[in-house]
Amino acid sequence: MENLQKLIRYYFNYSVMKDALPFLLKGAVLTIKFSVIAEFFGVIFGLILAIMKISKIKVFKYPSIAYIEFFRGTPLLMQIMFAYYALPYIGINLSGFFAGLLALSLNSAAYIAEIFRAGIESIERGQIEASRSLGMNFFKTMRYIVLPQAFRRVTPPLTNDFIILLKDSSLLSVIAVVELLRAAKEIATWKVNPSTYTAAAFIYLLITLPLSQLVHYLERRYKIVD
Amino acid sequence: MIKVVNLHKKFGNLHVLKGINLKLKKSEVLVIIGPSGSGKSTFLRCLNLLEETTSGEIFIEGIEITKPGVNINKIRQKVGIVFQSFNLFPHLTALGNVSLAPKKVLKMSKKNATDLGKKMLGKVGLSDKIDSFPAQLSGGQKQRVAIARALAMNPDIMLFDEVTSALDPELIKGVLDIMKSLALGGMTMIVVTHEMGFAREAGDRMIFMDDGIIMEENTLEEMFKNPQNPRTKEFLEAIL
Ligand SMILES: Nc1ncnc2c1ncn2[C@@H]1O[C@H](COP(=O)(O)OP(=O)(O)OP(=O)(O)O)[C@@H](O)[C@H]1O
Ligand SMILES: [Mg+2]
């Protein structure tokens, strides 16, 4: 009984949560900002990486494979810390905001590249042959035939990836970026009450739930069309 | 118009075409028959360079298309191909399918490409379907869009690879009628088909392919009446 009361006092303390809310929401806005910008650059860079990886030209293919393996095979936390603490030694001084954005974008590009590659490779060979047989070259075939179909197929996995990115952006809290998790932590320390973490978790959930519903919706819709 | 000299094609160790020699005049319609796996599709695909040839030469309108460094895209514009599996672009309407390449490859204006697309779809009897997506069309309609799409590039030659074999019997006639009228209109055509009625009516010559070589070549009448090769005879008896 006493333990339950403590749990409520420390983790579900309504007044602490309520007081912290404006600050937490500010953090949430930053979290969304980070995720959207990183996803944006991730999509552009990831698409380039995917096309490089698919191509038969070795100077494109192998660097792309190396890049993807490196960023998927090492912890994001280390990539973030490297961007913030190590880059200054080679003359690149980035604020926490930009170092975090850089690491997050480069990392998500690797994952997005694999999503695009799978999407592109899922387009039937007959589509490409029909296009090439009309005299469309490789790039026109990509631009007008393969990518429009691939984009449709990759929206659900891309949205999934975005959800993961949103949660992973909490790692930026280690380099003094006051995103949602860091905001929760600062108030928790100040108020000596970790209820703010609970509130932050709810806010994450509020952001991700509609997105995962969107994934379900898209998956159902494309199943019908295909 | 088309000259093929000692054409070979290997997939790794698999020797699929073993020295094909062929000449085709303008406006001629050549029908190819042969058992499954004999290399009919591979041969057609070599003619518009969807397959890289292993050795031998192919000339189209006097130009050697098998020479390294030729402009593949230019050649493919001149050689239309229609596949058994339609391969329509599912994200585009019928009109979009037909007018895309004229726009992007021939650099036609949007209006001209649209007009051309409508004209071609009219030619295959689909004026009322221009805004339909492939998923909303029957197999026969899809195949007619595919023919219109190839024709829109104004090719010198049309290749047809078993274009009716994926269709329900009642839909076959519509497609064959279009091919017949094309043949009558003077289009140079190479048609892989087992539709012997069509072959008899529209074909000028027929070849029987077996195991990567041309076993027999003749006019249709001669081929049906008195096939020289026992394999041809056997095959014709099986499909007639
Ligand atoms: N891309 C490829 N790689 C390897 N082998 C292939 C490839 N394409 C075709 N082949 C082989 O080449 C041979 C000839 O195939 P092809 O499709 O030309 O035959 P076909 O005469 O068109 O047969 P069908 O009547 O069944 O369509 C077959 O043994 C086939 O397995
Ligand atoms: Mg075939």
Short mmCIF file of N, CA and C in Angstrom, two decimals, chain A residues 124-138 140 144-146 148-149 152 225, chain B residues 45 48 50-51 73 76-77 79 81 83 87-91 100-101 104-105 107 149-150 153:
data_model
loop_
_atom_site.label_atom_id
_atom_site.label_comp_id
_atom_site.label_asym_id
_atom_site.label_seq_id
_atom_site.Cartn_x
_atom_site.Cartn_y
_atom_site.Cartn_z
N GLU A 124 8.39 -5.24 -60.69
CA GLU A 124 8.61 -6.38 -61.58
C GLU A 124 9.54 -5.99 -62.73
N ARG A 125 10.33 -6.98 -63.15
CA ARG A 125 11.25 -6.78 -64.25
C ARG A 125 10.52 -6.36 -65.52
N GLY A 126 9.31 -6.90 -65.70
CA GLY A 126 8.53 -6.58 -66.90
C GLY A 126 8.24 -5.09 -67.05
N GLN A 127 8.09 -4.39 -65.92
CA GLN A 127 7.86 -2.95 -65.95
C GLN A 127 9.06 -2.23 -66.56
N ILE A 128 10.22 -2.65 -66.12
CA ILE A 128 11.44 -2.01 -66.60
C ILE A 128 11.66 -2.34 -68.07
N GLU A 129 11.39 -3.60 -68.43
CA GLU A 129 11.58 -3.99 -69.82
C GLU A 129 10.61 -3.26 -70.74
N ALA A 130 9.36 -3.14 -70.30
CA ALA A 130 8.38 -2.42 -71.12
C ALA A 130 8.84 -0.99 -71.34
N SER A 131 9.34 -0.37 -70.27
CA SER A 131 9.78 1.01 -70.38
C SER A 131 11.01 1.14 -71.28
N ARG A 132 11.99 0.26 -71.06
CA ARG A 132 13.20 0.32 -71.89
C ARG A 132 12.87 0.05 -73.35
N SER A 133 11.91 -0.85 -73.60
CA SER A 133 11.60 -1.20 -74.98
C SER A 133 10.92 -0.05 -75.71
N LEU A 134 10.44 0.94 -74.96
CA LEU A 134 9.86 2.13 -75.60
C LEU A 134 10.93 3.19 -75.88
N GLY A 135 12.16 2.85 -75.56
CA GLY A 135 13.24 3.80 -75.81
C GLY A 135 13.56 4.70 -74.64
N MET A 136 12.94 4.42 -73.48
CA MET A 136 13.25 5.24 -72.30
C MET A 136 14.56 4.74 -71.70
N ASN A 137 15.46 5.67 -71.41
CA ASN A 137 16.75 5.26 -70.86
C ASN A 137 16.63 4.94 -69.37
N PHE A 138 17.75 4.57 -68.75
CA PHE A 138 17.74 4.15 -67.35
C PHE A 138 17.10 5.20 -66.44
N LYS A 140 15.12 7.84 -67.18
CA LYS A 140 13.70 8.07 -67.42
C LYS A 140 12.87 6.92 -66.87
N TYR A 144 10.06 7.84 -64.19
CA TYR A 144 8.63 7.81 -64.54
C TYR A 144 7.95 6.48 -64.28
N ILE A 145 8.72 5.41 -64.19
CA ILE A 145 8.09 4.09 -64.03
C ILE A 145 8.40 3.47 -62.66
N VAL A 146 9.68 3.36 -62.33
CA VAL A 146 10.04 2.61 -61.12
C VAL A 146 9.75 3.40 -59.85
N PRO A 148 7.85 6.10 -59.08
CA PRO A 148 6.46 6.38 -58.66
C PRO A 148 5.78 5.15 -58.05
N GLN A 149 6.08 3.99 -58.59
CA GLN A 149 5.49 2.77 -58.03
C GLN A 149 6.16 2.40 -56.72
N ARG A 152 5.06 4.49 -53.60
CA ARG A 152 3.80 4.05 -53.03
C ARG A 152 4.02 2.85 -52.10
N VAL A 225 -5.42 -2.01 -53.71
CA VAL A 225 -5.05 -1.53 -55.04
C VAL A 225 -4.20 -2.55 -55.79
N ARG B 45 13.55 -10.89 -78.06
CA ARG B 45 14.16 -9.95 -77.13
C ARG B 45 15.53 -9.49 -77.61
N ASN B 48 15.25 -6.35 -80.07
CA ASN B 48 15.26 -4.96 -79.60
C ASN B 48 16.20 -4.78 -78.41
N LEU B 50 16.76 -6.24 -75.67
CA LEU B 50 16.46 -6.51 -74.26
C LEU B 50 17.38 -7.60 -73.75
N GLU B 51 17.89 -8.42 -74.68
CA GLU B 51 18.96 -9.37 -74.33
C GLU B 51 20.20 -8.98 -75.11
N ASN B 73 18.71 3.20 -77.21
CA ASN B 73 17.39 3.82 -77.05
C ASN B 73 16.79 4.23 -78.39
N ARG B 76 15.50 0.98 -80.02
CA ARG B 76 14.28 0.46 -79.39
C ARG B 76 13.05 1.26 -79.78
N GLN B 77 13.24 2.55 -80.08
CA GLN B 77 12.09 3.34 -80.54
C GLN B 77 11.52 2.79 -81.83
N VAL B 79 11.67 -0.38 -82.83
CA VAL B 79 11.24 -1.77 -82.72
C VAL B 79 10.26 -1.89 -81.56
N ILE B 81 7.60 -3.77 -79.09
CA ILE B 81 7.40 -5.15 -78.64
C ILE B 81 6.19 -5.22 -77.72
N PHE B 83 4.28 -7.89 -75.01
CA PHE B 83 4.59 -9.09 -74.24
C PHE B 83 3.33 -9.87 -73.89
N ASN B 87 2.42 -5.98 -69.17
CA ASN B 87 3.36 -5.02 -68.58
C ASN B 87 2.92 -3.57 -68.74
N LEU B 88 1.63 -3.32 -68.53
CA LEU B 88 1.19 -1.92 -68.50
C LEU B 88 1.71 -1.28 -67.22
N PHE B 89 1.85 0.04 -67.26
CA PHE B 89 2.30 0.76 -66.07
C PHE B 89 1.08 1.00 -65.17
N PRO B 90 1.01 0.36 -64.01
CA PRO B 90 -0.23 0.36 -63.23
C PRO B 90 -0.57 1.72 -62.62
N HIS B 91 0.44 2.60 -62.52
CA HIS B 91 0.18 3.90 -61.88
C HIS B 91 -0.28 4.95 -62.89
N LEU B 100 3.14 8.49 -72.58
CA LEU B 100 4.36 8.78 -71.80
C LEU B 100 5.62 8.82 -72.67
N ALA B 101 5.86 7.74 -73.41
CA ALA B 101 7.11 7.69 -74.19
C ALA B 101 7.14 8.74 -75.30
N LYS B 104 8.22 11.81 -73.35
CA LYS B 104 9.54 11.83 -72.72
C LYS B 104 10.67 11.44 -73.67
N VAL B 105 10.36 10.63 -74.67
CA VAL B 105 11.42 10.18 -75.56
C VAL B 105 11.40 10.97 -76.87
N LYS B 107 9.91 13.75 -77.21
CA LYS B 107 9.84 15.16 -76.81
C LYS B 107 8.64 15.89 -77.43
N ARG B 149 0.32 1.41 -77.07
CA ARG B 149 1.50 2.04 -76.48
C ARG B 149 2.73 1.85 -77.38
N ALA B 150 2.87 0.64 -77.91
CA ALA B 150 4.01 0.39 -78.79
C ALA B 150 3.85 1.15 -80.11
N MET B 153 4.90 4.97 -80.70
CA MET B 153 6.28 5.36 -80.99
C MET B 153 6.56 5.30 -82.48
#
